[in-house]
mmCIF file of C-alpha atoms in Angstrom:
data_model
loop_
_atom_site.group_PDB
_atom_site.id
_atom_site.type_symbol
_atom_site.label_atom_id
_atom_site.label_comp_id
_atom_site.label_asym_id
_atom_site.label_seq_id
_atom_site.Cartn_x
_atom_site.Cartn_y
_atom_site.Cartn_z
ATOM 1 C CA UNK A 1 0.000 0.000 0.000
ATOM 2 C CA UNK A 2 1.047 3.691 -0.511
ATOM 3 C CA UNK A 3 3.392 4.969 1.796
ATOM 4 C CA UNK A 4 4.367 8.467 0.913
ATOM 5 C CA UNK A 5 1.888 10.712 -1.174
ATOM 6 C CA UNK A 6 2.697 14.045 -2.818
ATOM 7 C CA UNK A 7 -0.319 16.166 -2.809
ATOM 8 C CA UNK A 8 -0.067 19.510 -4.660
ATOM 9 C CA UNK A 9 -2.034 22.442 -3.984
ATOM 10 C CA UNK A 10 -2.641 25.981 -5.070
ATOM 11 C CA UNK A 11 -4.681 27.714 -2.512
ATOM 12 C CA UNK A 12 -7.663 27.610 -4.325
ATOM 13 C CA UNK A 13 -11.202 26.658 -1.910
ATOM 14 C CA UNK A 14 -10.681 23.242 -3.713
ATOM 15 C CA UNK A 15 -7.179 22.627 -2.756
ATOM 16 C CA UNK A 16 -8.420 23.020 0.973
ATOM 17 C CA UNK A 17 -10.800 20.430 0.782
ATOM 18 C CA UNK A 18 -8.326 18.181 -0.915
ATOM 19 C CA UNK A 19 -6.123 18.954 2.269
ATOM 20 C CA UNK A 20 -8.528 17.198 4.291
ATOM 21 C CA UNK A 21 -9.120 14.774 2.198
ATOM 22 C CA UNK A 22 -5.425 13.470 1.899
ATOM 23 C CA UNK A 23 -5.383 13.814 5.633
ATOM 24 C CA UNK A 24 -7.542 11.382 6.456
ATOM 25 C CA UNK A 25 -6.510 9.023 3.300
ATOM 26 C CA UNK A 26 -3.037 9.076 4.967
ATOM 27 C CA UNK A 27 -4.390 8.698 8.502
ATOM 28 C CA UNK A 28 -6.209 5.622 7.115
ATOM 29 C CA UNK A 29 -2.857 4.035 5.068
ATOM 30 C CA UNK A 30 -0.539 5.406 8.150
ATOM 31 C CA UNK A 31 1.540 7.723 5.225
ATOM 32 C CA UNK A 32 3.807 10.053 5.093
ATOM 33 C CA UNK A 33 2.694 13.391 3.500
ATOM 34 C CA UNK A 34 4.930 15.966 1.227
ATOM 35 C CA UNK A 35 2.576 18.879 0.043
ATOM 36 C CA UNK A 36 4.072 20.772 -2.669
ATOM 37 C CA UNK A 37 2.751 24.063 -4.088
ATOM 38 C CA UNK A 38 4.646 26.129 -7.131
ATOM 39 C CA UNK A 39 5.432 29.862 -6.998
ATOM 40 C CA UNK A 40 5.612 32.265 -9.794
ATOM 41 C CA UNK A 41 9.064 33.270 -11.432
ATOM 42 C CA UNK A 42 7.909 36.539 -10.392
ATOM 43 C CA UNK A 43 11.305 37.827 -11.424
ATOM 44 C CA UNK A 44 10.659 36.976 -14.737
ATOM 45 C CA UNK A 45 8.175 39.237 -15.458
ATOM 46 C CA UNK A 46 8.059 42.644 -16.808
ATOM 47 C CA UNK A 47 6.767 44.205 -13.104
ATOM 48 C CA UNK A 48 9.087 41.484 -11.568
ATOM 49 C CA UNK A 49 12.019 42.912 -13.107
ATOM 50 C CA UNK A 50 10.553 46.529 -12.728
ATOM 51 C CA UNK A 51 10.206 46.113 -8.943
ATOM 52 C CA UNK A 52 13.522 44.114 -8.757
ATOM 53 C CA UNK A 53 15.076 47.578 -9.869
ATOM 54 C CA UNK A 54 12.716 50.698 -7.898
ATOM 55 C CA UNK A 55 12.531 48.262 -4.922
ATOM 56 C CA UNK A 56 14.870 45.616 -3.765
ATOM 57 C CA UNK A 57 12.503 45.294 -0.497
ATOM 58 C CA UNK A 58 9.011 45.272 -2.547
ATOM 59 C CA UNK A 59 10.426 42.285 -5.145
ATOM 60 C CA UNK A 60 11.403 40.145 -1.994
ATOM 61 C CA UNK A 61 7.852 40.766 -0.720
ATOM 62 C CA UNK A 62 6.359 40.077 -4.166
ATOM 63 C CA UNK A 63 8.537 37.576 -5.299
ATOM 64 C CA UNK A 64 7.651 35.274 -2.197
ATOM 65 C CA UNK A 65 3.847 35.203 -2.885
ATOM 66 C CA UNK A 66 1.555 33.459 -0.638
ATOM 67 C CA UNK A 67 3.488 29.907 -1.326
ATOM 68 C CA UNK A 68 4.229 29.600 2.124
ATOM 69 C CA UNK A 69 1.342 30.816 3.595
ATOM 70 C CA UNK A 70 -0.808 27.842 1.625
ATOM 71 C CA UNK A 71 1.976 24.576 2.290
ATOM 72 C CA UNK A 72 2.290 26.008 6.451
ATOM 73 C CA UNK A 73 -2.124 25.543 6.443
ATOM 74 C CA UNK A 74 -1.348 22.059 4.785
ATOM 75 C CA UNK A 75 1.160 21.368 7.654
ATOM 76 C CA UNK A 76 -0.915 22.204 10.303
ATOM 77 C CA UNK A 77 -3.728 20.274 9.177
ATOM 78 C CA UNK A 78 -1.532 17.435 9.244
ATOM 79 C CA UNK A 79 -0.056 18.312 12.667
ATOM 80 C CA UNK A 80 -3.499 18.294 13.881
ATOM 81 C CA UNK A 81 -3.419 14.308 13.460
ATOM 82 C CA UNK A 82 0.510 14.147 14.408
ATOM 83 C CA UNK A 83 1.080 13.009 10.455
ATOM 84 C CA UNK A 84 4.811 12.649 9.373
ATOM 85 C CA UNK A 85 4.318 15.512 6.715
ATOM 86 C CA UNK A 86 6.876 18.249 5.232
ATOM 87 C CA UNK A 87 6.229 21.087 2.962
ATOM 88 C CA UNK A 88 7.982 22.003 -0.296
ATOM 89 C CA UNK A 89 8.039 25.185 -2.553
ATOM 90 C CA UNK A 90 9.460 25.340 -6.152
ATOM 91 C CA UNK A 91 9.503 28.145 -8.633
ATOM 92 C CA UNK A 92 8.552 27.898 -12.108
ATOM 93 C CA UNK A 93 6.482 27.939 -14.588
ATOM 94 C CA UNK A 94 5.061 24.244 -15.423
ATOM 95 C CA UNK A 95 3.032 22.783 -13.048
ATOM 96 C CA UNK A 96 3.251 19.717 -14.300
ATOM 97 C CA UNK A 97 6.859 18.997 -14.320
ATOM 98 C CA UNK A 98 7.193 20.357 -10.807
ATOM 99 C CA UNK A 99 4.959 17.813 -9.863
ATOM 100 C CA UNK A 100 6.725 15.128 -11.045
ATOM 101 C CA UNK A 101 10.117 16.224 -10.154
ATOM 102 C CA UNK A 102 9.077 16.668 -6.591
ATOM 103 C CA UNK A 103 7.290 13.365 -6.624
ATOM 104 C CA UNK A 104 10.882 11.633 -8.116
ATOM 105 C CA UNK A 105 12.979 13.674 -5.387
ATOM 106 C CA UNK A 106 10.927 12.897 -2.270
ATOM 107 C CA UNK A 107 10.270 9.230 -3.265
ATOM 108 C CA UNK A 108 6.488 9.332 -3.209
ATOM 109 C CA UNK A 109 4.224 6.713 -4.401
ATOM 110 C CA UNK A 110 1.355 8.536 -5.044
ATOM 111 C CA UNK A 111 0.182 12.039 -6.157
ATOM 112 C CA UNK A 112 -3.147 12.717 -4.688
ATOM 113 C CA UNK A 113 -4.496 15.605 -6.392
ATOM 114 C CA UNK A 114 -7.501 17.195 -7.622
ATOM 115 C CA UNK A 115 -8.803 17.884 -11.167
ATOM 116 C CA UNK A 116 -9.147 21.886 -11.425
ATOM 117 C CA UNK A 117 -7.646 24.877 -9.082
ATOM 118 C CA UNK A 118 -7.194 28.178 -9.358
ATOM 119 C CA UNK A 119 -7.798 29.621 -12.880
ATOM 120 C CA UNK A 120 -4.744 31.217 -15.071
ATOM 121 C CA UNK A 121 -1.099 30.915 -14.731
ATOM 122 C CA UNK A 122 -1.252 30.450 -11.056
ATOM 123 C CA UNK A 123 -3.486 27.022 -11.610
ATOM 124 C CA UNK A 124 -2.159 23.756 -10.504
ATOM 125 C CA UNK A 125 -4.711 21.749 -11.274
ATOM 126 C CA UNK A 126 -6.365 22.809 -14.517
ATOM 127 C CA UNK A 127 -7.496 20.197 -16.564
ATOM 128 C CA UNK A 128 -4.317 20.117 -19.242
ATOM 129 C CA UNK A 129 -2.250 20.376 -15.642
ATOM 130 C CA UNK A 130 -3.612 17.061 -14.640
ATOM 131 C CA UNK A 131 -3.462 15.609 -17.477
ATOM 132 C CA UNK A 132 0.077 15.976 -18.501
ATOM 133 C CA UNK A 133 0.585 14.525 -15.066
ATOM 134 C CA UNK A 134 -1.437 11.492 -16.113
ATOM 135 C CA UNK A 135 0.520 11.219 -19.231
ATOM 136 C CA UNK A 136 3.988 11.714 -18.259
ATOM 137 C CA UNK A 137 4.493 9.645 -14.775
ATOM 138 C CA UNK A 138 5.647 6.461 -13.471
ATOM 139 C CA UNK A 139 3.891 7.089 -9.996
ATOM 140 C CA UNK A 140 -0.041 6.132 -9.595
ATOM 141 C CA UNK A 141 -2.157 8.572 -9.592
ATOM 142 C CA UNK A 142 -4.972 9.698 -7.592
ATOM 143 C CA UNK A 143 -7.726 12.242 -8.846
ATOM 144 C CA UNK A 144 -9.397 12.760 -5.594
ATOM 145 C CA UNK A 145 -11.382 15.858 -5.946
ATOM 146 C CA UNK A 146 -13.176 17.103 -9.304
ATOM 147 C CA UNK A 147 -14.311 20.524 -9.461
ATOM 148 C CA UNK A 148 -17.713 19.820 -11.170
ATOM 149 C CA UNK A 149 -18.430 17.513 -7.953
ATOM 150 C CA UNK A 150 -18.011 19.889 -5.256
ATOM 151 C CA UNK A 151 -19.589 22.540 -6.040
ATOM 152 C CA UNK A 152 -22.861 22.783 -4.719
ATOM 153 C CA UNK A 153 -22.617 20.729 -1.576
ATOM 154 C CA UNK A 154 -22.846 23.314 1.134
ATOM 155 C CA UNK A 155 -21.498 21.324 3.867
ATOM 156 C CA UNK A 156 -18.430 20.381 2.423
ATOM 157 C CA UNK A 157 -17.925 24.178 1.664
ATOM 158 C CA UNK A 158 -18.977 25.431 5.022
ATOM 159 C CA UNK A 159 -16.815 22.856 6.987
ATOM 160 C CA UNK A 160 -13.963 23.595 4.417
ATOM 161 C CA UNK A 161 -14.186 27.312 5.550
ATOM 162 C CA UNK A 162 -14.186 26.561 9.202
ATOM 163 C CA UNK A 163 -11.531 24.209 9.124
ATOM 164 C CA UNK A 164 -8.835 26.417 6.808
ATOM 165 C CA UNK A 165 -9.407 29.397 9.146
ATOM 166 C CA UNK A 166 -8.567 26.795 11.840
ATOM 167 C CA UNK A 167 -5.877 25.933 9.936
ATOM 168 C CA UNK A 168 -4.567 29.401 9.731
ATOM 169 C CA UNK A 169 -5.008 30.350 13.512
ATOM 170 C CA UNK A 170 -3.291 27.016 14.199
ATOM 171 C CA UNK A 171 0.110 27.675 12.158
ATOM 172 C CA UNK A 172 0.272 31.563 13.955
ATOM 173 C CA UNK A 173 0.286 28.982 17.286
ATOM 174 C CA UNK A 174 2.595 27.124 16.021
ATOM 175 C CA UNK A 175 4.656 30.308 15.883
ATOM 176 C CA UNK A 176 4.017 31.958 19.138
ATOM 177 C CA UNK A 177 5.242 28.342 20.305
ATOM 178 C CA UNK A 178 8.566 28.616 18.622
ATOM 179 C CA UNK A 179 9.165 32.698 20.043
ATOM 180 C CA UNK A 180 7.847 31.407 23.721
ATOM 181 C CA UNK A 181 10.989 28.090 23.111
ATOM 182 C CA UNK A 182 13.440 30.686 22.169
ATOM 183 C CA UNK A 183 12.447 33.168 24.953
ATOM 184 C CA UNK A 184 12.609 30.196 27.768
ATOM 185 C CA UNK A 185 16.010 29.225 26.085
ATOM 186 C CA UNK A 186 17.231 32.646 26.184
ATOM 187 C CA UNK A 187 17.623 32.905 22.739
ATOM 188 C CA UNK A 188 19.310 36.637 21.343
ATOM 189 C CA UNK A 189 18.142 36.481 18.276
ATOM 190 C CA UNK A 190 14.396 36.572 18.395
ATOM 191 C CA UNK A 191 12.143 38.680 15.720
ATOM 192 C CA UNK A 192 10.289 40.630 18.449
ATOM 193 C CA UNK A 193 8.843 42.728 16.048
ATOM 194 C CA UNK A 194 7.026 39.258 14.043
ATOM 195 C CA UNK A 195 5.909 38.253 17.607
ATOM 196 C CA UNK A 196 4.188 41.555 18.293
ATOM 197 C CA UNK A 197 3.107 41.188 14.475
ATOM 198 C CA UNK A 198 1.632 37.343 15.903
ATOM 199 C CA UNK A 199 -0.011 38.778 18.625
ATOM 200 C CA UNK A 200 -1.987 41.515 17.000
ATOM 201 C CA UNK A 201 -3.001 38.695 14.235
ATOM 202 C CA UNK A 202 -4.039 36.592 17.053
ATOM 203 C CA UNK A 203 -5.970 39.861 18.736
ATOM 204 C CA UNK A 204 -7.327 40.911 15.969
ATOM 205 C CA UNK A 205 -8.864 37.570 13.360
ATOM 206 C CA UNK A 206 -10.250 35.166 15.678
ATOM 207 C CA UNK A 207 -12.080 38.305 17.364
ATOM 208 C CA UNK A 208 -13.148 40.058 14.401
ATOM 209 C CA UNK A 209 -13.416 37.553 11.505
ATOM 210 C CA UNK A 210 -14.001 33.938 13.279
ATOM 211 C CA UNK A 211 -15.517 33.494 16.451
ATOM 212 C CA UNK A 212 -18.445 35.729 15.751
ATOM 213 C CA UNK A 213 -19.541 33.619 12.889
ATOM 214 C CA UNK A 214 -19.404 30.331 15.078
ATOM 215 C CA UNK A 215 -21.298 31.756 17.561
ATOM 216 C CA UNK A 216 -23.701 33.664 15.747
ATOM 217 C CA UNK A 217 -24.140 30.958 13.148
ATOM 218 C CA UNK A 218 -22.499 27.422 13.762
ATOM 219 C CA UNK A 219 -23.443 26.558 17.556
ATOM 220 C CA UNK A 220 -26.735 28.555 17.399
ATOM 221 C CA UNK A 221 -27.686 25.477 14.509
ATOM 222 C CA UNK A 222 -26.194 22.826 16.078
ATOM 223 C CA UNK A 223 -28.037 24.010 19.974
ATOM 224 C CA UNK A 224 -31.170 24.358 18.180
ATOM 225 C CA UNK A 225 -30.833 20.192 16.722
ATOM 226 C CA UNK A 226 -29.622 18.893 19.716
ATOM 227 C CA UNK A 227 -28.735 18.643 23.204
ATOM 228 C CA UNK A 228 -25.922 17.027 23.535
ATOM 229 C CA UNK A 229 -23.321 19.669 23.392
ATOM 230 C CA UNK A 230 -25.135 22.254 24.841
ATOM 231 C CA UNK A 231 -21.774 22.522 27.686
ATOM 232 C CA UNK A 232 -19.094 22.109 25.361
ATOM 233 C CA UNK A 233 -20.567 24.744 22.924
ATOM 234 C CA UNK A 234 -20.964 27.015 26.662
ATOM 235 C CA UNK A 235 -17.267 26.352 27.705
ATOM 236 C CA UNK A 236 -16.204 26.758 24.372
ATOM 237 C CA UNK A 237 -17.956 30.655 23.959
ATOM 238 C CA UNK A 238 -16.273 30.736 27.019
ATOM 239 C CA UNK A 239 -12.777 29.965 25.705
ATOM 240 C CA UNK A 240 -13.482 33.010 23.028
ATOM 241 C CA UNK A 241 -13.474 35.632 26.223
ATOM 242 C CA UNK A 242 -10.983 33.774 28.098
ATOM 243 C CA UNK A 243 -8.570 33.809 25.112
ATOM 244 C CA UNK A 244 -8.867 37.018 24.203
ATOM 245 C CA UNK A 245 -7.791 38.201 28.495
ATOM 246 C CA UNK A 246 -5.000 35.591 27.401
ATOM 247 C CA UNK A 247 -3.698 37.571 24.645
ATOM 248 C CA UNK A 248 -4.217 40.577 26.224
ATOM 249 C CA UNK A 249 -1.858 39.363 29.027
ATOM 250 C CA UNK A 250 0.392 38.201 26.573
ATOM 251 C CA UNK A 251 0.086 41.912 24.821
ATOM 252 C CA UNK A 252 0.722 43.716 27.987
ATOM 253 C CA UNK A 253 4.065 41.674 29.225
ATOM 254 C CA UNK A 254 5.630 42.482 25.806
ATOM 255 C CA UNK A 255 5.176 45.869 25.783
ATOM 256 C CA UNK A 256 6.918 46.232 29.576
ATOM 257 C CA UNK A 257 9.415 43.309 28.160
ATOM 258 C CA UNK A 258 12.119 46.059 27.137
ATOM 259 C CA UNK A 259 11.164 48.710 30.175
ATOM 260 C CA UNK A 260 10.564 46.482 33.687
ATOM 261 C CA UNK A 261 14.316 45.039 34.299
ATOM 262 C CA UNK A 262 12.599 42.613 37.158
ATOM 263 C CA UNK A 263 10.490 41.095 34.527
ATOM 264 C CA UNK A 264 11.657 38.159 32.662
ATOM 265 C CA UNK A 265 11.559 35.986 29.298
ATOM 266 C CA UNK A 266 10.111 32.922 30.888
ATOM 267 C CA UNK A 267 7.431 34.775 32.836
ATOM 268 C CA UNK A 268 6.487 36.102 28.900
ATOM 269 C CA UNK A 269 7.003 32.606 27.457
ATOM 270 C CA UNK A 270 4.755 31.150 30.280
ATOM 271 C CA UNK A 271 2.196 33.296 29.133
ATOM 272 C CA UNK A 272 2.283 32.962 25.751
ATOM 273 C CA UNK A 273 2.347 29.316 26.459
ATOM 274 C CA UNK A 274 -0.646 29.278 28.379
ATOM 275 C CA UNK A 275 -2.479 31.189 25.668
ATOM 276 C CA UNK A 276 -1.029 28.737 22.633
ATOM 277 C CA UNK A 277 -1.798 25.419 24.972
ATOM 278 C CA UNK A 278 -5.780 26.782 25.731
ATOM 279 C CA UNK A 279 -6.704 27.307 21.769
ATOM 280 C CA UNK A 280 -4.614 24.168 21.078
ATOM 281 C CA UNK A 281 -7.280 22.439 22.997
ATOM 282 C CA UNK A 282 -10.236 24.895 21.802
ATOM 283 C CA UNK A 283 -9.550 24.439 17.937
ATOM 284 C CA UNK A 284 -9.150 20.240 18.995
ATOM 285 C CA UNK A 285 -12.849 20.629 20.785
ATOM 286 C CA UNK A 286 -14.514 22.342 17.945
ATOM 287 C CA UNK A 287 -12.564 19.973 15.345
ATOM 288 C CA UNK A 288 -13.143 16.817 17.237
ATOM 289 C CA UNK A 289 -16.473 17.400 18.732
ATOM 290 C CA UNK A 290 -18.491 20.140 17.215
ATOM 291 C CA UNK A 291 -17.945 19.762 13.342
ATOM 292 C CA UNK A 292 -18.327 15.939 13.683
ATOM 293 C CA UNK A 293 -21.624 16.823 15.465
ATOM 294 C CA UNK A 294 -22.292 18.983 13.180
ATOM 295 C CA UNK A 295 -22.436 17.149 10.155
ATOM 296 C CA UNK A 296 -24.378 14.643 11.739
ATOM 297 C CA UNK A 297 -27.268 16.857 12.433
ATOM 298 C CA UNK A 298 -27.287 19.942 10.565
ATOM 299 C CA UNK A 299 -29.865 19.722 7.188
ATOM 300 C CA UNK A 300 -28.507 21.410 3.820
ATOM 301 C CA UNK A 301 -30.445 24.721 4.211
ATOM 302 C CA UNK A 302 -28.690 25.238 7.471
ATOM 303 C CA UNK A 303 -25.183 24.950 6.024
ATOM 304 C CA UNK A 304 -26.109 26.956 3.053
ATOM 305 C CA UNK A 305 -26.579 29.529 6.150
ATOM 306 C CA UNK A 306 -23.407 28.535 7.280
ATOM 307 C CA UNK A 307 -21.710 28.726 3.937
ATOM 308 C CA UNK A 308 -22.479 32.331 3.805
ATOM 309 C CA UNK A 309 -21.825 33.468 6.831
ATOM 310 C CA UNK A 310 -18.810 32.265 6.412
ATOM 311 C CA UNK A 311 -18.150 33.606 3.077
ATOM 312 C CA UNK A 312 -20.775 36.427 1.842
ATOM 313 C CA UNK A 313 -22.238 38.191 4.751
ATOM 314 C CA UNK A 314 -21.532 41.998 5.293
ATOM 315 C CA UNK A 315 -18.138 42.913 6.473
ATOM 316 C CA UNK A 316 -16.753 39.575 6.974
ATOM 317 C CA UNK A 317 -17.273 37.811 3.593
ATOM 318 C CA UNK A 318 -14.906 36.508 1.800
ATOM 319 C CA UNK A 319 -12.956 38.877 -0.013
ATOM 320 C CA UNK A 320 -14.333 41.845 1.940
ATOM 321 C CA UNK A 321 -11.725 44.848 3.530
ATOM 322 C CA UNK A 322 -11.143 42.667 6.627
ATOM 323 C CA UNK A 323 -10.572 39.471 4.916
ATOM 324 C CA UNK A 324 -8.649 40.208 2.521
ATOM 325 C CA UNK A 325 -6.240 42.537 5.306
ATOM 326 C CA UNK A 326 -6.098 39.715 7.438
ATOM 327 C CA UNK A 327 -4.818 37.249 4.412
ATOM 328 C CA UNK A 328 -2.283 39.677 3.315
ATOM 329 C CA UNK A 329 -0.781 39.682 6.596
ATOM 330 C CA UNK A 330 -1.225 36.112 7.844
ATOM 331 C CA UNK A 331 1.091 35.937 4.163
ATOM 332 C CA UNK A 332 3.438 38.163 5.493
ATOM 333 C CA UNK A 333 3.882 36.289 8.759
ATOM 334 C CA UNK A 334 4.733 32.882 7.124
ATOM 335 C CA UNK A 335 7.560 34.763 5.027
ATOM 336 C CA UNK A 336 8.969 36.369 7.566
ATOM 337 C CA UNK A 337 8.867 33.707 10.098
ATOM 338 C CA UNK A 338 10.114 29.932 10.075
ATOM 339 C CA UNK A 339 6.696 28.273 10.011
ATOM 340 C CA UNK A 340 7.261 25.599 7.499
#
């Protein structure tokens, strides 16, 4: 049976189902995973070469894309199950022969993939993308998601929302865990300025963009089918107020980090330790208890609700002021920092 499976991805709403979907497909073969996504020979272009010459700082910024923001949500969904997984950028041109090159290099057995992506030169998966994959390798193939099937089931898309904002809160953990390690191991070169940059992410997302929408929309269904997780869904609304005094102590101790001489780096790694360990657990409860639940009981017309609270309503839909802020920086983060 497979043992190591390349799945490539592109960021598109498809590619974050697929990253689900290969999570559990490896969880159920006990494989390894190497994600791979391709980034634009920015440099290449007209602008590229443009910016390369007004604005040595603004080329680095462009050149880098949002490659590592999409493989460090892969990662964390994988991290979520403890999967052996690694993440892996190339930049070029052809899709295709990335792909394969990747696949060759890493020694996979399989590339689990799906049939369509984003559209243009940015698209992994469009149709001639797969198929030249299909035509060219030695490695099995797996076509796992097709574009033409997914679109109109509203709970695939709703939970496919939920889970890749998850996905994003969990990989800023993952780097307020590495600052709070090198802070406790009295490390001198720490990026204080990305961890203050981490903290107002953290402040400002799950506050503005996320939690309202599960309250408001998510465990308001789910209490209104059933019973059952009535407490969890209380200690969980809970865990919204709680974490946000969390940050806010986390906030406060860096600001006096530089001016109180009696205060120390562990006492500020403690705390953003505490903060990182409770929405470990809270993103575990909702993933491992509430969408589960979820799925079992919710009817169609409520996650069409879902869907759109989650990606057309007011201020926060997708693509809005807000969300489109809040992507551009958690980009920024995961090329500045060491998150995959």
């Amino acid at each position: 049976m497979y043992r190591h499976m390349l799945v490539p991805l592109d960021g598109s709403e498809l590619a974050t189902s697929l990253i689900s979907e290969a999570v559990e497909f490896a969880r159920t073969l006990g494989a390894q995973i190497t994600f791979f996504t391709m980034r634009e020979d920015f440099g290449a272009t007209e602008s590229g070469a443009l910016s390369r010459s007004l604005s040595p700082e603004t080329y680095q910024e462009l050149a880098a894309g949002d490659a590592n923001a999409i493989v460090s949500k892969a990662l964390a969904a994988a991290g979520a199950y403890k999967l052996q997984a690694e993440g892996v950028v190339r930049t070029g041109g052809k899709p295709y022969q990335l792909i394969l090159s990747v696949a060759e290099e890493k020694g996979c057995d399989l590339i689990y993939m799906a049939s369509h992506g984003r559209r243009g030169l940015r698209g992994l998966f469009l149709g001639s993308q797969t198929q030249k994959v299909l035509a060219h390798t030695k490695i099995p193939v797996l076509v796992a998601t097709v574009e033409s099937n997914a679109g109109a089931d509203f709970a695939r898309s709703a939970v496919g929302r939920i889970q890749d904002e998850h996905r994003t809160i969990a990989v800023i953990l993952s780097g307020l865990r590495n600052s709070a390690e090198q802070l406790r191991d009295g490390a001198t070169a720490i990026d204080m300025a990305l961890l203050q940059d981490m903290v107002s992410y953290m402040t400002l997302f799950p506050e503005r963009l996320h939690h309202p929408k599960e309250e408001q929309y998510l465990f308001a269904h789910l209490r209104k089918k059933t019973a059952e997780l009535d407490e969890v869904i209380n200690l969980l609304e809970a865990e919204h107020r709680d974490g946000a005094s969390l940050l806010q102590e986390v906030s406060d101790l860096l600001r006096k980090l530089d001016t109180d001489p009696v205060l120390s780096r562990q006492a500020v790694a403690q705390s953003i330790e505490r903060f990182v360990d409770s929405q470990w657990h809270h993103l575990n409860t909702e993933e491992k208890l509430i969408l589960p639940s979820a799925k079992q009981h919710l009817a169609e017309s409520e996650w069409q609700e879902i869907e759109m609270a989650f990606s057309v309503n007011g201020d926060l839909r997708r693509g809005s002021e807000d969300d489109l802020r809040f992507q551009e920086l958690f980009v920024k983060l995961t090329n500045r920092s060491s998150l995959i």
